[in-house]
Amino acid sequence: MNDGQIRGFEGWTILFDLDGTLVDTAPDLLGALNHVLTGMDLAPVRLDAVAEMIGHGARAMIETGLKTQGAVLTAAEMDAAFERFVVHYVDHIADCSRPFEGAVEALATLRDAGARLTVCTNKRQDLSERLIGALALDSYFDVIFGADRATQRKPHADHVFETLAAAGGAPERALFVGDSRTDERAARNAGLPFVFVTFGYEAETAEAIGADVTISHYAQLVSALSDLRDQAVASPRGR
């Protein structure tokens, strides 16, 4: 990548999803889920049984894990299971979770090129901040915007717009990076170009997602974002 490709991100905001996009959080989330299940004398589950639910929150993961074994909880029991999940997850939030290969280098390059970097995630605000801090990624981001901070969470456009507003960014100079259909819909609803990463947790194929650009490694990200930036400048989208 030459200098000409990475310059010119001043005034641009890049929104990143968190789980499955920036960080491989599956091992620690699965550990928390299996802590809950085994505490109920149920068998632990494999990641492939619940991976697609990671972006939908802990309750969805728990419900899916229970469903694989035909177990049903009352509302009160579900609340208790959720609390056990969160307590365990907080204590083990970065035991095995790590940024995807090349992510840190890409973030550093984008920051050096003048981009504002944000996290737009359906993870809770406190858990998002704790994870990002534990992995020493907090210095890269201007804003972390969790689901409970948003008026309406992804895929609603409000989550995107509120993240941008908090960062001092504008939709016409913003790009979204994510690993799921939820992220794609959020980007489309807000009118942002979308980069789909194939190494996350989405069950749908890249072709089905229909992103503007698809990447399989963070080494491809800066070039992909540069191309989308140039296209947006040359042919502004109606927003």
Short mmCIF file of C-alpha atoms in Angstrom, two decimals:
data_model
loop_
_atom_site.label_atom_id
_atom_site.label_comp_id
_atom_site.label_asym_id
_atom_site.label_seq_id
_atom_site.Cartn_x
_atom_site.Cartn_y
_atom_site.Cartn_z
CA MET A 1 0.00 0.00 0.00
CA ASN A 2 1.51 3.35 -1.00
CA ASP A 3 1.14 6.64 0.87
CA GLY A 4 -1.33 7.97 -1.66
CA GLN A 5 -3.77 5.17 -0.84
CA ILE A 6 -3.82 5.78 2.90
CA ARG A 7 -3.96 9.57 2.95
CA GLY A 8 -7.23 11.44 2.83
CA PHE A 9 -9.22 9.93 5.71
CA GLU A 10 -9.35 13.27 7.52
CA GLY A 11 -13.00 14.03 8.22
CA TRP A 12 -14.03 10.41 7.67
CA THR A 13 -15.53 8.17 10.34
CA ILE A 14 -15.17 4.39 10.30
CA LEU A 15 -17.72 2.40 12.31
CA PHE A 16 -16.74 -1.10 13.43
CA ASP A 17 -18.87 -3.83 14.86
CA LEU A 18 -17.15 -5.53 17.81
CA ASP A 19 -17.86 -9.27 18.26
CA GLY A 20 -16.78 -11.19 15.17
CA THR A 21 -15.46 -8.07 13.44
CA LEU A 22 -12.74 -6.52 15.59
CA VAL A 23 -12.37 -9.26 18.18
CA ASP A 24 -12.83 -13.03 18.16
CA THR A 25 -14.92 -13.17 21.33
CA ALA A 26 -16.46 -16.58 20.69
CA PRO A 27 -14.27 -18.61 23.09
CA ASP A 28 -15.10 -16.52 26.15
CA LEU A 29 -18.78 -16.14 25.25
CA LEU A 30 -19.02 -19.89 24.75
CA GLY A 31 -17.28 -20.41 28.08
CA ALA A 32 -19.87 -18.24 29.84
CA LEU A 33 -22.73 -20.05 28.12
CA ASN A 34 -21.40 -23.48 29.04
CA HIS A 35 -20.87 -22.30 32.62
CA VAL A 36 -24.60 -21.59 32.74
CA LEU A 37 -25.60 -24.84 31.05
CA THR A 38 -23.42 -27.14 33.12
CA GLY A 39 -24.63 -25.36 36.25
CA MET A 40 -28.10 -26.56 35.27
CA ASP A 41 -26.86 -30.15 34.75
CA LEU A 42 -27.07 -29.72 30.98
CA ALA A 43 -24.38 -30.67 28.51
CA PRO A 44 -22.03 -28.01 27.15
CA VAL A 45 -22.59 -26.98 23.54
CA ARG A 46 -20.24 -26.53 20.63
CA LEU A 47 -19.58 -23.13 19.13
CA ASP A 48 -21.22 -23.97 15.81
CA ALA A 49 -24.54 -24.45 17.61
CA VAL A 50 -24.68 -20.86 18.86
CA ALA A 51 -22.18 -18.83 16.79
CA GLU A 52 -24.86 -17.12 14.72
CA MET A 53 -26.48 -15.80 17.92
CA ILE A 54 -23.35 -14.05 19.19
CA GLY A 55 -24.31 -10.73 17.67
CA HIS A 56 -27.81 -10.94 19.14
CA GLY A 57 -26.84 -10.86 22.81
CA ALA A 58 -26.43 -13.21 25.75
CA ARG A 59 -30.12 -14.03 26.10
CA ALA A 60 -30.30 -15.22 22.50
CA MET A 61 -27.22 -17.38 23.04
CA ILE A 62 -28.69 -18.89 26.21
CA GLU A 63 -32.04 -19.56 24.55
CA THR A 64 -30.33 -21.23 21.60
CA GLY A 65 -28.13 -23.32 23.88
CA LEU A 66 -31.19 -24.47 25.83
CA LYS A 67 -33.12 -25.21 22.65
CA THR A 68 -30.41 -27.60 21.44
CA GLN A 69 -31.23 -29.75 24.47
CA GLY A 70 -34.98 -29.24 24.56
CA ALA A 71 -34.82 -27.23 27.78
CA VAL A 72 -37.25 -24.40 28.51
CA LEU A 73 -36.95 -21.85 31.32
CA THR A 74 -39.50 -19.62 32.96
CA ALA A 75 -38.95 -15.88 32.71
CA ALA A 76 -37.53 -15.81 36.23
CA GLU A 77 -35.21 -18.73 35.51
CA MET A 78 -34.03 -17.02 32.33
CA ASP A 79 -33.26 -13.85 34.27
CA ALA A 80 -31.20 -15.87 36.74
CA ALA A 81 -29.38 -17.68 33.93
CA PHE A 82 -28.62 -14.36 32.28
CA GLU A 83 -27.14 -12.99 35.50
CA ARG A 84 -24.94 -16.08 35.92
CA PHE A 85 -23.79 -15.65 32.33
CA VAL A 86 -22.86 -11.99 32.81
CA VAL A 87 -21.04 -12.54 36.12
CA HIS A 88 -18.93 -15.32 34.61
CA TYR A 89 -18.32 -13.42 31.38
CA VAL A 90 -17.17 -10.25 33.16
CA ASP A 91 -14.60 -12.27 35.09
CA HIS A 92 -13.33 -14.03 31.95
CA ILE A 93 -14.03 -11.43 29.25
CA ALA A 94 -10.56 -11.49 27.72
CA ASP A 95 -9.19 -14.87 28.79
CA CYS A 96 -9.12 -16.11 25.21
CA SER A 97 -10.67 -13.27 23.17
CA ARG A 98 -8.20 -11.59 20.84
CA PRO A 99 -8.31 -9.03 18.01
CA PHE A 100 -8.45 -10.70 14.64
CA GLU A 101 -5.11 -10.98 12.88
CA GLY A 102 -4.08 -7.66 11.36
CA ALA A 103 -6.82 -5.65 13.11
CA VAL A 104 -4.51 -3.61 15.33
CA GLU A 105 -2.24 -2.73 12.42
CA ALA A 106 -5.23 -1.64 10.31
CA LEU A 107 -6.58 0.51 13.14
CA ALA A 108 -3.20 2.18 13.57
CA THR A 109 -2.94 2.88 9.85
CA LEU A 110 -6.41 4.40 9.71
CA ARG A 111 -5.77 6.56 12.77
CA ASP A 112 -2.50 7.78 11.29
CA ALA A 113 -4.40 8.62 8.09
CA GLY A 114 -6.75 10.89 10.04
CA ALA A 115 -9.86 8.72 10.36
CA ARG A 116 -12.16 8.84 13.37
CA LEU A 117 -12.65 5.27 14.57
CA THR A 118 -15.75 4.14 16.42
CA VAL A 119 -17.32 0.94 17.73
CA CYS A 120 -21.03 0.47 16.99
CA THR A 121 -22.03 -2.72 18.78
CA ASN A 122 -25.06 -4.56 20.09
CA LYS A 123 -22.97 -5.58 23.08
CA ARG A 124 -23.74 -3.79 26.35
CA GLN A 125 -21.81 -0.56 26.90
CA ASP A 126 -20.07 -1.71 30.08
CA LEU A 127 -19.03 -5.03 28.58
CA SER A 128 -17.83 -3.36 25.38
CA GLU A 129 -15.67 -0.90 27.29
CA ARG A 130 -14.33 -3.62 29.57
CA LEU A 131 -13.37 -5.88 26.65
CA ILE A 132 -11.78 -3.12 24.58
CA GLY A 133 -9.85 -1.88 27.59
CA ALA A 134 -8.66 -5.36 28.54
CA LEU A 135 -7.26 -5.81 25.03
CA ALA A 136 -5.62 -2.35 25.08
CA LEU A 137 -7.65 -1.21 22.06
CA ASP A 138 -9.29 1.78 23.74
CA SER A 139 -6.67 4.27 22.55
CA TYR A 140 -7.68 3.67 18.93
CA PHE A 141 -11.34 4.67 19.29
CA ASP A 142 -12.99 8.06 19.58
CA VAL A 143 -16.32 6.52 20.58
CA ILE A 144 -17.65 3.19 21.83
CA PHE A 145 -21.43 3.04 21.39
CA GLY A 146 -23.12 -0.01 22.91
CA ALA A 147 -26.67 -1.24 22.48
CA ASP A 148 -27.94 0.18 25.76
CA ARG A 149 -26.54 3.60 24.90
CA ALA A 150 -28.52 3.74 21.64
CA THR A 151 -32.13 4.85 21.31
CA GLN A 152 -32.69 1.81 19.09
CA ARG A 153 -29.99 -0.76 18.47
CA LYS A 154 -28.71 -2.15 15.19
CA PRO A 155 -30.06 -2.77 12.62
CA HIS A 156 -31.95 0.48 13.28
CA ALA A 157 -30.26 3.49 11.70
CA ASP A 158 -30.49 5.43 14.97
CA HIS A 159 -27.64 3.38 16.42
CA VAL A 160 -25.45 4.36 13.48
CA PHE A 161 -26.46 8.02 13.49
CA GLU A 162 -26.00 8.36 17.25
CA THR A 163 -22.55 6.78 17.03
CA LEU A 164 -21.62 9.23 14.30
CA ALA A 165 -22.98 12.19 16.24
CA ALA A 166 -20.99 11.21 19.33
CA ALA A 167 -17.83 11.10 17.22
CA GLY A 168 -18.56 14.37 15.44
CA GLY A 169 -18.92 12.54 12.15
CA ALA A 170 -21.37 12.82 9.24
CA PRO A 171 -23.17 10.02 7.34
CA GLU A 172 -21.91 11.25 3.96
CA ARG A 173 -18.33 10.74 5.14
CA ALA A 174 -18.68 7.46 6.98
CA LEU A 175 -18.05 3.78 6.26
CA PHE A 176 -19.19 0.68 8.16
CA VAL A 177 -17.27 -2.57 8.78
CA GLY A 178 -19.11 -5.62 10.12
CA ASP A 179 -19.54 -9.38 10.04
CA SER A 180 -23.30 -9.90 10.01
CA ARG A 181 -26.61 -9.34 8.29
CA THR A 182 -27.50 -7.08 11.22
CA ASP A 183 -24.49 -4.89 10.43
CA GLU A 184 -25.31 -4.85 6.72
CA ARG A 185 -28.88 -3.76 7.42
CA ALA A 186 -27.72 -1.08 9.85
CA ALA A 187 -25.34 0.31 7.25
CA ARG A 188 -27.99 0.24 4.51
CA ASN A 189 -30.62 1.82 6.76
CA ALA A 190 -28.23 4.68 7.47
CA GLY A 191 -27.05 4.95 3.86
CA LEU A 192 -23.43 3.96 4.56
CA PRO A 193 -21.15 1.87 2.33
CA PHE A 194 -20.54 -1.52 3.96
CA VAL A 195 -17.47 -3.76 4.21
CA PHE A 196 -18.26 -7.37 5.12
CA VAL A 197 -15.61 -9.45 6.89
CA THR A 198 -15.86 -13.18 6.20
CA PHE A 199 -13.99 -14.33 9.32
CA GLY A 200 -16.83 -13.49 11.73
CA TYR A 201 -19.90 -15.39 12.89
CA GLU A 202 -22.48 -14.85 10.13
CA ALA A 203 -23.98 -18.03 8.69
CA GLU A 204 -25.04 -16.37 5.42
CA THR A 205 -22.56 -16.29 2.57
CA ALA A 206 -20.81 -13.14 1.45
CA GLU A 207 -22.78 -13.32 -1.79
CA ALA A 208 -26.06 -13.39 0.11
CA ILE A 209 -25.03 -10.48 2.32
CA GLY A 210 -24.31 -8.35 -0.75
CA ALA A 211 -21.78 -5.95 0.75
CA ASP A 212 -20.10 -3.18 -1.22
CA VAL A 213 -16.78 -4.88 -0.50
CA THR A 214 -15.90 -8.22 1.11
CA ILE A 215 -12.58 -8.94 2.82
CA SER A 216 -11.14 -12.13 4.29
CA HIS A 217 -8.24 -10.56 6.23
CA TYR A 218 -7.52 -7.20 7.83
CA ALA A 219 -4.59 -6.75 5.48
CA GLN A 220 -7.23 -5.94 2.84
CA LEU A 221 -9.19 -3.42 4.89
CA VAL A 222 -7.39 -0.12 4.35
CA SER A 223 -7.35 -0.61 0.59
CA ALA A 224 -11.05 -1.55 0.61
CA LEU A 225 -11.98 1.51 2.66
CA SER A 226 -9.85 3.73 0.44
CA ASP A 227 -11.73 2.49 -2.62
CA LEU A 228 -15.12 3.08 -0.98
CA ARG A 229 -14.05 6.53 0.16
CA ASP A 230 -13.00 7.43 -3.38
CA GLN A 231 -16.26 6.08 -4.82
CA ALA A 232 -18.29 8.05 -2.28
CA VAL A 233 -16.46 11.25 -3.15
CA ALA A 234 -16.86 10.67 -6.89
CA SER A 235 -20.53 9.63 -6.71
CA PRO A 236 -22.18 10.84 -3.50
CA ARG A 237 -25.06 8.65 -2.39
CA GLY A 238 -28.43 10.21 -1.75
CA ARG A 239 -28.92 10.33 1.98
#
